[in-house]
Amino acid sequence: MVEETGMIFDIKHFAVHDGPGIRTTVFFKGCPLSCWWCHNPESKNPNPEEIEDPSKILSETSKKCGKDIVGRKVQVSEVIEELLKDVIFYDESSGGVTFSGGEPLMQVDFLLSLLKECKKNGIHTCVDTSGYASRQIIDVVVKDVDLFLYDLKLMNNKEHEKYIGIGNKTIMQNLEYLCELQKQVIIRIPIIPDITETDANILQLGEYISGLDCILRVDLLPYNQMGEEKYRRLEKPYLLNNITPPSQERMFQIKEKLETFNLQVKIGG
Amino acid sequence: MNERVKKLREQSLSSQPLLSLERAILLTEFYKSGVVEKVSTPVARALAFKYILENKELCINDGELIVGERGPVPVATPTYPEICTHSLNDLEILNSRSKISFFVDEQTRKLTEEIILPFWKGRSIRNKIFANVDNEWKDAYEAGVFTEFMEQRAPGHTVAGKKIFSKGMLDFIREIKDSLNLIDFYTDPDALNKKEELNAMLISANAIISYATRYSEYAIELAEQEQNAQRKDELLTIAKVCMNVPLNAPTNMWEALQHYWFIHLGVITELNTWDSFNPGRLDQNLYPFYKKDLEEELLAEEEITELLQCFWIKFNNQPAPPKVGVTAEESNTYTDFCLINLGGVKEDGSDAVNELSYVLLDVIEEMRILQPSSMVQISSKTPDKFLDRALKIVKTGFGQPSIFNTDAIIQEMLNQGKSLIDARNGGASGCVETGAFGKEAYILTGYFNLMKVLEITLNNGIDPRTEKTIGIETGDPENFKDFDDLFNAFTRQLIYFINIKIKGNNIIEQLWAQNLPSPFMSLLIDDCIKNCRDYNNGGARYNTSYIQGVGLGSITDSLSSMKYNVFDNKIISMRELLDSMDENFTNNEELRWKLLRETPKYGNDDDYADEIMRRVFESYYSAVNGRPNTKGGYHRINLLPTTVHIYFGSVIKATPDGRKEFQPLSEGVSPVQGMDTKGPTGVIKSASKIDHLRTGGTLLNQKFTPTFLEDEDNLKKLLHLIRAYFKMDGHHIQFNIVSAETLRKAQKNPEEYRNLIVRVAGYSDYFVNLGEKLQNEIIERTEHSSD
């Protein structure tokens, strides 16, 4: 049997925002969505691409930077070897491995192999997903996922189409399906000023989420400008100029609002 | 903290360390009196100690509860001309240098010129050391291959065991008399030496008793003049306390603290012992008094805390004795390395954390001063609650407490042949050094520059900085066929220099034993009284001589670079690499980038590099470990740097890992600054490949941003990270919780950041007190964040 391969752009050790305990996160490359605020723009394109590397100064005088290739094709065994290095930390902290992206469900065979290998080694698995995939794809992996980190952004379908490029129907149906299967889910909401952070959207999200019975917690991820620099290095346009991150006060307001729906809410992942 | 403590703390923090000739003058008076010629050396030293204590000025600071200063006033720091006689030029340097200076007044200069220098010039142990070591040793020392700890300071490196808190000087005197009675002059050829040594101990014990009596009388005198009724009472209590201890064993908390403090002053007055002295497992040693005082309602919790805080300030009032030359470079700080141990296990192996452990952590957090330094011992049995409390202090960002692995410490001692009970009663002192508290002389003899040895190897025995031949010819590196050839050449060169260092140690240990015994210290450490032998001459139950390896990360990366780029992948020839290094990589930034960024590095859980680290460790270990010292004990290794990685780097030209000439080396067992790119788990995995259990201590620094620890969950993750490291037998880990950005600002505007404290290596210091190179080195350490 030929070993599965996949396209990833990073493996991050000691990832602290991607689920419980100390985790290692594998970032899949390729995503069907195009969120305006995406802070990992290198995750969208399913193929390797060039990115400027500011640390690679070719000439000290001109400060001209070199290029790096972001994205590499890897075999399952190679990834697993890297993931197994930190087992002692997973064990100690009840942590594990998180598959993020991009959209890990876009490379479902690769993902499944990785999940199976993790389970074989007794590692807790987490999939960080936009939920945009067919029901069949969910069915393929669902048994081997211990926890879903599930992104919800906008309840208004039109707005969703505008800022994300697709509607939100499939995403919501899949989330409801995971609840039917009694999977554990943490909802993650990016808080983007004037887009997702509006009172109306927050209220609708709260109402919707509180109707689901599989939600462990809601994480609010405040917008940050870290992605902007990456767009420049990738020579891609950045659509969200002139937005400042939400104030701490605003984050607390949103948290409180969602808590009125009897939800457990955390600022940050 | 209350007003009293606030005032005393402020006094301690705001005083500029100054040089005091009080001790030197008294010592000289005594040596000139003619007594010295009439008695044995140990007795002469004991009488000198007695003379100093009988004549030195007394000092009871306004409002303080624990009394006694080493100098005439707080932060006045004595000199030890019998060890190192400062020249007028030394005084000028001490007075005027920009960092770690000591104020020297006109009178001090005058007395130095008229009294100290004429008598002591050429008579110090420093003179004797340099007169007795050979040229090979001097060449290596001057090249920066190793340093020598005993050329300006005394071999202390030990810690009080619990016996100190259950015995008074009268008990020791009884034990000495028992030992004296057992000497058999008919059968024991060493009988006279034993008798003289025991007599010296007897004199020392009586000397400290009379010193305390003087304080008692002085307190009564002050009480008589005191108008304030409360203070009058306090002074009378002080008088009572000083009457009872250290004469008898302490009976309550106040007495226990004052008792220890007199003993501490005794040790650091007798000689300028390295790492001053140390009350050891403080939460264990004080617990019986704490419990009794509370139960009998002698003191309330707040009063105990106040006493402990007063006790803390006493340590901060004693800057490390002034150092010059290489010794100043290797340990450039006012900190004198008294490291308070909390937690750990009891003698029966069970968890030792008690209520007082938490009280002491509160004291550490509230005092926030450099001295004493503090650490927590974490065993697999230590509750998370205790580690969590300690980390909440770490989070406030002054580098304390550092975190140690009790289980590793115990195994290290068992591996060295110590008893399980002695191991459980032990801990770590100084920076990270493992020791059997109260029972061991574990002397750090000098730092060893691993990277310099490789540089000399790559130059076939020549030091490229001075172009002097100081090593052996191990072959032209261009003729090395493979990495093993290179490594074998390095190992041969390493053994050559270790032999020189050990040869020197054997001479220097004997010089100390013969010339400067320490009868007072010998009272305190088992089994000197029983063995009738001096602490400096093998009297302790265990005697260990360490050689501290420095630059493990740098040498690993350099060897890895040559293996990867020259031998395995043939990216560059040996000649090209050596030439580029010789040119300090000028005009070859691209190569340097490859060496820095595309070469396997230690600290990333990459076996390619880490295997090389293991080989270096094995070579170093084999060269040193088990070699006998002059005290019936053995040489061992540990891996820590204090500030010497800056000095050691300053004598090395550019290196194969891409480091530019004269830049600092890596510190402790930490990766080269900025070369660990896989996060803290990578660092910890790499560091855990060191066989910590065969060392006497290793030092690992990690830096996190303050924002990272703002999140309560992340603090938990840090806790798990530490637990995982300790599961893998890691010895020690310490943290800087400060951002590089803050440090850069502090560098630019030192005035605004006078209170910024950072963790250096095994101790904390004010950032503005560090040399620029050391400041930069800390800035360049990899910073872990939550991004």
Coordinates of N, CA, C and O in Angstrom, one line a residue, chain B residues 29-154:
Chain B
E29 N 46.9 43.4 62.5 CA 47.3 43.6 63.9 C 47.6 42.2 64.5 O 48.7 42.1 65.2
F30 N 46.7 41.3 64.3 CA 46.9 40.0 64.9 C 48.2 39.3 64.4 O 49.0 38.8 65.2
Y31 N 48.3 39.3 63.1 CA 49.5 38.6 62.5 C 50.8 39.3 62.9 O 51.8 38.6 62.9
K32 N 50.7 40.6 63.2 CA 51.9 41.3 63.6 C 52.3 41.1 65.0 O 53.4 41.4 65.5
S33 N 51.3 40.5 65.8 CA 51.5 40.4 67.2 C 52.5 39.3 67.7 O 52.9 39.3 68.8
G34 N 52.9 38.5 66.7 CA 53.9 37.5 67.0 C 53.3 36.2 67.5 O 54.0 35.2 67.6
V35 N 52.0 36.1 67.7 CA 51.4 34.9 68.2 C 51.5 33.8 67.1 O 51.7 32.6 67.4
V36 N 51.3 34.3 65.9 CA 51.2 33.3 64.8 C 52.4 32.4 64.7 O 52.3 31.2 64.5
E37 N 53.6 32.9 65.0 CA 54.8 32.1 65.0 C 54.9 31.1 66.1 O 55.6 30.1 66.0
K38 N 54.1 31.3 67.1 CA 54.2 30.4 68.3 C 53.2 29.2 68.3 O 53.4 28.3 69.1
V39 N 52.3 29.3 67.4 CA 51.2 28.2 67.4 C 51.1 27.5 66.1 O 51.7 28.0 65.1
S40 N 50.3 26.4 66.1 CA 50.1 25.7 64.8 C 49.3 26.6 63.9 O 48.6 27.5 64.3
T41 N 49.2 26.2 62.6 CA 48.5 27.0 61.6 C 47.0 27.0 61.9 O 46.4 28.1 62.0
P42 N 46.4 25.9 62.2 CA 44.9 26.0 62.5 C 44.6 26.8 63.7 O 43.7 27.6 63.7
V43 N 45.5 26.7 64.7 CA 45.2 27.5 66.0 C 45.4 29.0 65.7 O 44.7 29.8 66.1
A44 N 46.4 29.3 64.8 CA 46.7 30.7 64.5 C 45.4 31.2 63.8 O 45.0 32.4 64.0
R45 N 44.9 30.5 62.9 CA 43.7 30.9 62.1 C 42.5 31.1 63.1 O 41.8 32.1 63.0
A46 N 42.4 30.2 64.0 CA 41.3 30.3 65.0 C 41.5 31.6 65.9 O 40.5 32.3 66.1
L47 N 42.7 31.8 66.3 CA 43.0 33.0 67.1 C 42.7 34.3 66.3 O 42.3 35.3 66.9
A48 N 43.1 34.2 65.0 CA 42.8 35.4 64.2 C 41.3 35.7 64.1 O 40.9 36.8 64.3
F49 N 40.6 34.6 63.9 CA 39.1 34.7 63.9 C 38.6 35.3 65.2 O 37.7 36.2 65.2
K50 N 39.1 34.8 66.3 CA 38.7 35.3 67.6 C 39.0 36.8 67.8 O 38.2 37.5 68.2
Y51 N 40.2 37.1 67.3 CA 40.6 38.5 67.5 C 39.7 39.5 66.7 O 39.3 40.5 67.2
I52 N 39.4 39.0 65.5 CA 38.5 39.9 64.7 C 37.1 40.0 65.4 O 36.6 41.1 65.5
L53 N 36.6 38.9 65.8 CA 35.2 39.0 66.4 C 35.2 39.7 67.8 O 34.2 40.3 68.1
E54 N 36.3 39.7 68.4 CA 36.4 40.4 69.7 C 36.6 41.9 69.5 O 36.3 42.7 70.5
N55 N 37.0 42.3 68.4 CA 37.4 43.7 68.2 C 36.6 44.4 67.1 O 36.7 45.6 67.0
K56 N 35.8 43.7 66.3 CA 35.1 44.4 65.2 C 34.0 45.2 65.8 O 33.4 44.9 66.9
E57 N 33.6 46.2 65.1 CA 32.5 47.1 65.5 C 31.2 46.3 65.5 O 31.0 45.4 64.7
L58 N 30.3 46.7 66.4 CA 29.0 46.1 66.4 C 28.0 47.0 65.7 O 28.2 48.2 65.7
C59 N 27.0 46.4 65.2 CA 26.0 47.2 64.5 C 24.6 46.7 64.7 O 24.3 45.6 64.4
I60 N 23.8 47.5 65.3 CA 22.3 47.2 65.4 C 21.6 48.3 64.7 O 21.6 49.4 65.1
N61 N 21.1 47.9 63.5 CA 20.4 48.9 62.7 C 19.0 49.3 63.3 O 18.4 48.5 64.0
D62 N 18.7 50.5 63.1 CA 17.4 51.1 63.6 C 16.2 50.1 63.3 O 16.0 49.9 62.1
G63 N 15.6 49.6 64.3 CA 14.4 48.9 64.1 C 14.6 47.4 63.8 O 13.6 46.6 63.7
E64 N 15.8 47.0 63.5 CA 15.9 45.6 63.1 C 15.8 44.6 64.3 O 16.1 44.9 65.4
L65 N 15.5 43.4 63.9 CA 15.2 42.3 64.9 C 16.3 41.3 64.9 O 16.5 40.6 65.9
I66 N 16.9 41.0 63.8 CA 18.0 40.1 63.7 C 19.2 40.9 63.5 O 19.2 41.8 62.6
V67 N 20.2 40.7 64.3 CA 21.4 41.6 64.3 C 22.7 41.0 63.9 O 22.9 39.8 63.9
G68 N 23.6 41.9 63.5 CA 24.9 41.5 63.1 C 25.2 41.7 61.6 O 24.4 41.3 60.8
E69 N 26.3 42.5 61.4 CA 26.7 42.7 60.0 C 28.2 42.2 59.9 O 28.9 42.2 60.8
R70 N 28.5 41.8 58.7 CA 29.9 41.4 58.4 C 30.9 42.6 58.5 O 31.9 42.5 59.0
G71 N 30.4 43.7 57.9 CA 31.2 44.9 58.0 C 30.8 45.8 59.2 O 29.9 45.4 59.9
P72 N 31.3 47.0 59.3 CA 30.9 47.8 60.4 C 29.4 48.4 60.2 O 28.8 48.7 61.2
V73 N 29.0 48.5 59.0 CA 27.6 48.9 58.6 C 27.1 48.0 57.5 O 27.9 47.3 56.8
P74 N 25.8 48.1 57.2 CA 25.3 47.3 56.0 C 26.1 47.6 54.7 O 26.4 48.8 54.5
V75 N 26.2 46.6 53.9 CA 26.9 46.6 52.6 C 28.3 47.1 52.6 O 29.0 47.2 51.6
A76 N 28.9 47.3 53.8 CA 30.3 47.6 53.9 C 31.0 46.2 53.8 O 30.7 45.3 54.5
T77 N 31.9 46.1 52.8 CA 32.3 44.7 52.5 C 33.8 44.6 52.8 O 34.6 45.4 52.3
P78 N 34.2 43.6 53.6 CA 35.6 43.5 54.0 C 36.4 42.9 52.9 O 36.0 42.3 51.9
T79 N 37.7 43.0 53.1 CA 38.7 42.4 52.3 C 39.4 41.3 53.1 O 39.3 41.2 54.3
Y80 N 40.0 40.4 52.3 CA 40.7 39.2 52.9 C 42.1 39.2 52.4 O 42.4 38.4 51.5
P81 N 43.0 40.0 53.0 CA 44.3 40.2 52.4 C 45.1 38.9 52.4 O 46.0 38.7 51.6
E82 N 44.8 38.0 53.4 CA 45.5 36.7 53.4 C 45.2 35.8 52.2 O 45.9 34.9 51.9
I83 N 44.1 36.2 51.5 CA 43.7 35.4 50.3 C 44.1 36.2 49.1 O 44.7 35.7 48.2
C84 N 43.7 37.4 49.0 CA 44.0 38.3 47.9 C 44.3 39.7 48.4 O 43.4 40.3 48.9
T85 N 45.5 40.1 48.2 CA 45.9 41.4 48.7 C 45.7 42.4 47.6 O 46.4 42.4 46.6
H86 N 44.7 43.3 47.7 CA 44.4 44.2 46.6 C 45.5 45.3 46.6 O 45.9 45.9 47.6
S87 N 46.0 45.5 45.4 CA 46.9 46.6 45.1 C 46.2 47.9 45.1 O 44.9 47.9 45.0
L88 N 46.9 49.0 45.1 CA 46.2 50.3 45.0 C 45.5 50.4 43.7 O 44.4 51.0 43.6
N89 N 46.1 49.8 42.7 CA 45.5 49.8 41.3 C 44.1 49.0 41.4 O 43.1 49.4 40.8
D90 N 44.2 47.9 42.1 CA 42.9 47.1 42.2 C 41.8 48.0 42.9 O 40.7 47.9 42.5
L91 N 42.3 48.7 43.9 CA 41.3 49.6 44.6 C 40.7 50.6 43.6 O 39.5 50.9 43.7
E92 N 41.6 51.1 42.8 CA 41.1 52.1 41.8 C 40.1 51.5 40.9 O 39.0 52.0 40.6
I93 N 40.4 50.3 40.4 CA 39.5 49.6 39.5 C 38.1 49.3 40.2 O 37.1 49.6 39.7
L94 N 38.2 48.8 41.4 CA 37.0 48.5 42.2 C 36.1 49.7 42.4 O 34.9 49.7 42.3
N95 N 36.8 50.8 42.6 CA 36.1 52.1 42.9 C 35.5 52.7 41.6 O 34.4 53.3 41.7
S96 N 36.2 52.5 40.5 CA 35.7 53.3 39.3 C 35.0 52.5 38.3 O 34.5 53.1 37.3
R97 N 35.1 51.1 38.3 CA 34.5 50.4 37.2 C 33.0 50.7 37.2 O 32.4 50.9 38.2
S98 N 32.4 50.6 36.0 CA 31.0 51.0 35.8 C 30.0 50.0 36.4 O 28.9 50.4 36.8
K99 N 30.4 48.7 36.4 CA 29.5 47.7 37.0 C 30.1 47.1 38.2 O 31.3 46.8 38.2
I100 N 29.3 46.8 39.2 CA 29.7 46.0 40.4 C 30.9 46.8 41.0 O 32.0 46.2 41.3
S101 N 30.8 48.0 41.2 CA 31.9 48.8 41.9 C 31.7 48.8 43.4 O 30.7 48.5 43.9
F102 N 32.8 49.1 44.1 CA 32.8 49.3 45.5 C 33.5 50.6 45.8 O 34.6 50.9 45.3
F103 N 32.8 51.4 46.6 CA 33.3 52.7 46.9 C 34.5 52.6 47.8 O 34.5 51.8 48.8
V104 N 35.6 53.3 47.4 CA 36.8 53.2 48.2 C 37.2 54.6 48.6 O 37.4 55.5 47.8
D105 N 37.3 54.9 49.9 CA 37.5 56.3 50.3 C 39.1 56.5 50.5 O 39.9 55.5 50.4
E106 N 39.4 57.7 50.7 CA 40.8 58.1 50.8 C 41.5 57.3 51.9 O 42.6 56.8 51.8
Q107 N 40.8 57.3 53.1 CA 41.4 56.6 54.2 C 41.7 55.1 53.9 O 42.8 54.6 54.3
T108 N 40.9 54.5 53.2 CA 41.1 53.1 52.8 C 42.3 53.0 52.0 O 43.2 52.1 52.1
R109 N 42.5 53.9 51.0 CA 43.7 53.8 50.2 C 44.9 54.0 51.0 O 45.9 53.3 50.9
K110 N 44.8 55.0 51.9 CA 46.0 55.3 52.8 C 46.4 54.1 53.7 O 47.5 53.7 53.7
L111 N 45.4 53.5 54.3 CA 45.7 52.4 55.2 C 46.2 51.2 54.4 O 47.0 50.4 54.9
T112 N 45.7 51.0 53.2 CA 46.1 49.9 52.3 C 47.6 50.1 52.1 O 48.4 49.2 52.2
E113 N 48.0 51.4 51.7 CA 49.4 51.7 51.4 C 50.3 51.5 52.6 O 51.4 51.0 52.5
E114 N 49.8 52.0 53.8 CA 50.7 52.0 54.9 C 50.7 50.8 55.7 O 51.7 50.4 56.3
I115 N 49.6 50.1 55.8 CA 49.5 48.9 56.7 C 49.3 47.6 56.0 O 50.1 46.6 56.2
I116 N 48.4 47.6 55.1 CA 48.0 46.3 54.5 C 49.1 45.8 53.5 O 49.6 44.7 53.6
L117 N 49.4 46.6 52.5 CA 50.4 46.2 51.5 C 51.8 45.8 52.1 O 52.3 44.8 51.7
P118 N 52.3 46.7 52.9 CA 53.7 46.3 53.4 C 53.7 45.0 54.1 O 54.7 44.2 54.0
F119 N 52.6 44.6 54.8 CA 52.6 43.3 55.5 C 52.3 42.2 54.6 O 53.0 41.1 54.6
W120 N 51.3 42.3 53.8 CA 50.7 41.2 53.1 C 51.3 40.9 51.7 O 51.1 39.9 51.1
K121 N 51.9 41.9 51.1 CA 52.4 41.8 49.7 C 53.2 40.5 49.6 O 54.2 40.3 50.3
G122 N 52.8 39.7 48.7 CA 53.6 38.5 48.4 C 53.2 37.3 49.4 O 53.7 36.2 49.3
R123 N 52.4 37.6 50.4 CA 52.1 36.5 51.3 C 50.7 35.9 51.2 O 50.3 35.0 51.9
S124 N 49.9 36.4 50.3 CA 48.5 35.9 50.1 C 48.5 34.6 49.5 O 49.5 34.2 48.8
I125 N 47.5 33.8 49.6 CA 47.4 32.5 49.0 C 47.3 32.7 47.5 O 47.8 31.8 46.8
R126 N 46.8 33.8 47.1 CA 46.8 34.1 45.6 C 48.3 34.0 45.1 O 48.6 33.4 44.1
N127 N 49.2 34.7 45.8 CA 50.6 34.7 45.4 C 51.1 33.3 45.4 O 51.8 32.8 44.5
K128 N 50.8 32.5 46.5 CA 51.3 31.2 46.6 C 50.8 30.3 45.5 O 51.5 29.5 44.9
I129 N 49.5 30.5 45.1 CA 49.0 29.7 44.0 C 49.7 29.9 42.7 O 50.2 29.0 42.1
F130 N 49.9 31.2 42.4 CA 50.6 31.5 41.1 C 52.1 31.1 41.1 O 52.7 30.9 40.1
A131 N 52.6 31.1 42.3 CA 54.0 30.7 42.4 C 54.2 29.2 42.3 O 55.3 28.7 42.0
N132 N 53.1 28.4 42.6 CA 53.2 27.0 42.7 C 52.7 26.2 41.4 O 53.1 25.1 41.2
V133 N 51.9 26.9 40.6 CA 51.4 26.2 39.4 C 52.5 26.3 38.3 O 53.3 27.3 38.4
D134 N 52.5 25.4 37.4 CA 53.5 25.5 36.4 C 53.1 26.3 35.1 O 52.0 26.8 35.1
N135 N 54.0 26.4 34.2 CA 53.8 27.2 33.0 C 52.6 26.8 32.2 O 51.9 27.5 31.6
E136 N 52.5 25.4 32.0 CA 51.4 24.9 31.2 C 50.1 25.4 31.8 O 49.2 25.8 31.0
W137 N 50.0 25.3 33.1 CA 48.8 25.8 33.8 C 48.5 27.3 33.5 O 47.4 27.7 33.1
K138 N 49.6 28.0 33.7 CA 49.5 29.5 33.5 C 49.1 29.8 32.1 O 48.2 30.7 31.8
D139 N 49.7 29.1 31.1 CA 49.4 29.4 29.7 C 47.9 29.1 29.4 O 47.2 29.9 28.8
A140 N 47.4 28.0 29.9 CA 46.0 27.7 29.7 C 45.1 28.6 30.4 O 44.0 29.1 29.9
Y141 N 45.5 29.0 31.6 CA 44.7 30.0 32.4 C 44.6 31.3 31.7 O 43.5 31.9 31.5
E142 N 45.7 31.8 31.2 CA 45.8 33.1 30.5 C 45.0 33.1 29.2 O 44.5 34.1 28.7
A143 N 45.0 31.9 28.5 CA 44.3 31.8 27.2 C 42.8 31.7 27.4 O 42.1 31.9 26.5
G144 N 42.4 31.5 28.7 CA 41.0 31.4 28.9 C 40.4 30.0 28.7 O 39.3 29.8 28.4
V145 N 41.3 28.9 28.9 CA 40.8 27.6 28.8 C 40.0 27.2 30.0 O 39.1 26.5 30.0
F146 N 40.5 27.7 31.2 CA 39.8 27.5 32.4 C 40.0 28.7 33.3 O 40.9 29.5 33.1
T147 N 39.2 28.7 34.4 CA 39.3 29.7 35.4 C 39.7 29.0 36.7 O 39.7 27.8 36.8
E148 N 40.1 29.8 37.7 CA 40.5 29.2 39.0 C 39.7 29.9 40.1 O 39.9 31.1 40.4
F149 N 38.8 29.1 40.7 CA 38.0 29.7 41.8 C 38.7 30.1 43.0 O 38.3 30.9 43.8
M150 N 39.8 29.4 43.3 CA 40.4 29.5 44.6 C 41.5 30.6 44.7 O 42.3 30.7 45.6
E151 N 41.7 31.4 43.6 CA 42.8 32.4 43.6 C 42.4 33.7 44.3 O 43.2 34.5 44.6
Q152 N 41.1 33.9 44.5 CA 40.7 35.1 45.2 C 39.7 34.8 46.3 O 39.3 35.7 47.1
R153 N 39.1 33.6 46.3 CA 38.1 33.3 47.3 C 38.3 31.9 47.8 O 38.9 31.1 47.2
A154 N 37.7 31.7 49.0 CA 38.0 30.4 49.7 C 37.0 29.3 49.2 O 35.9 29.6 48.8

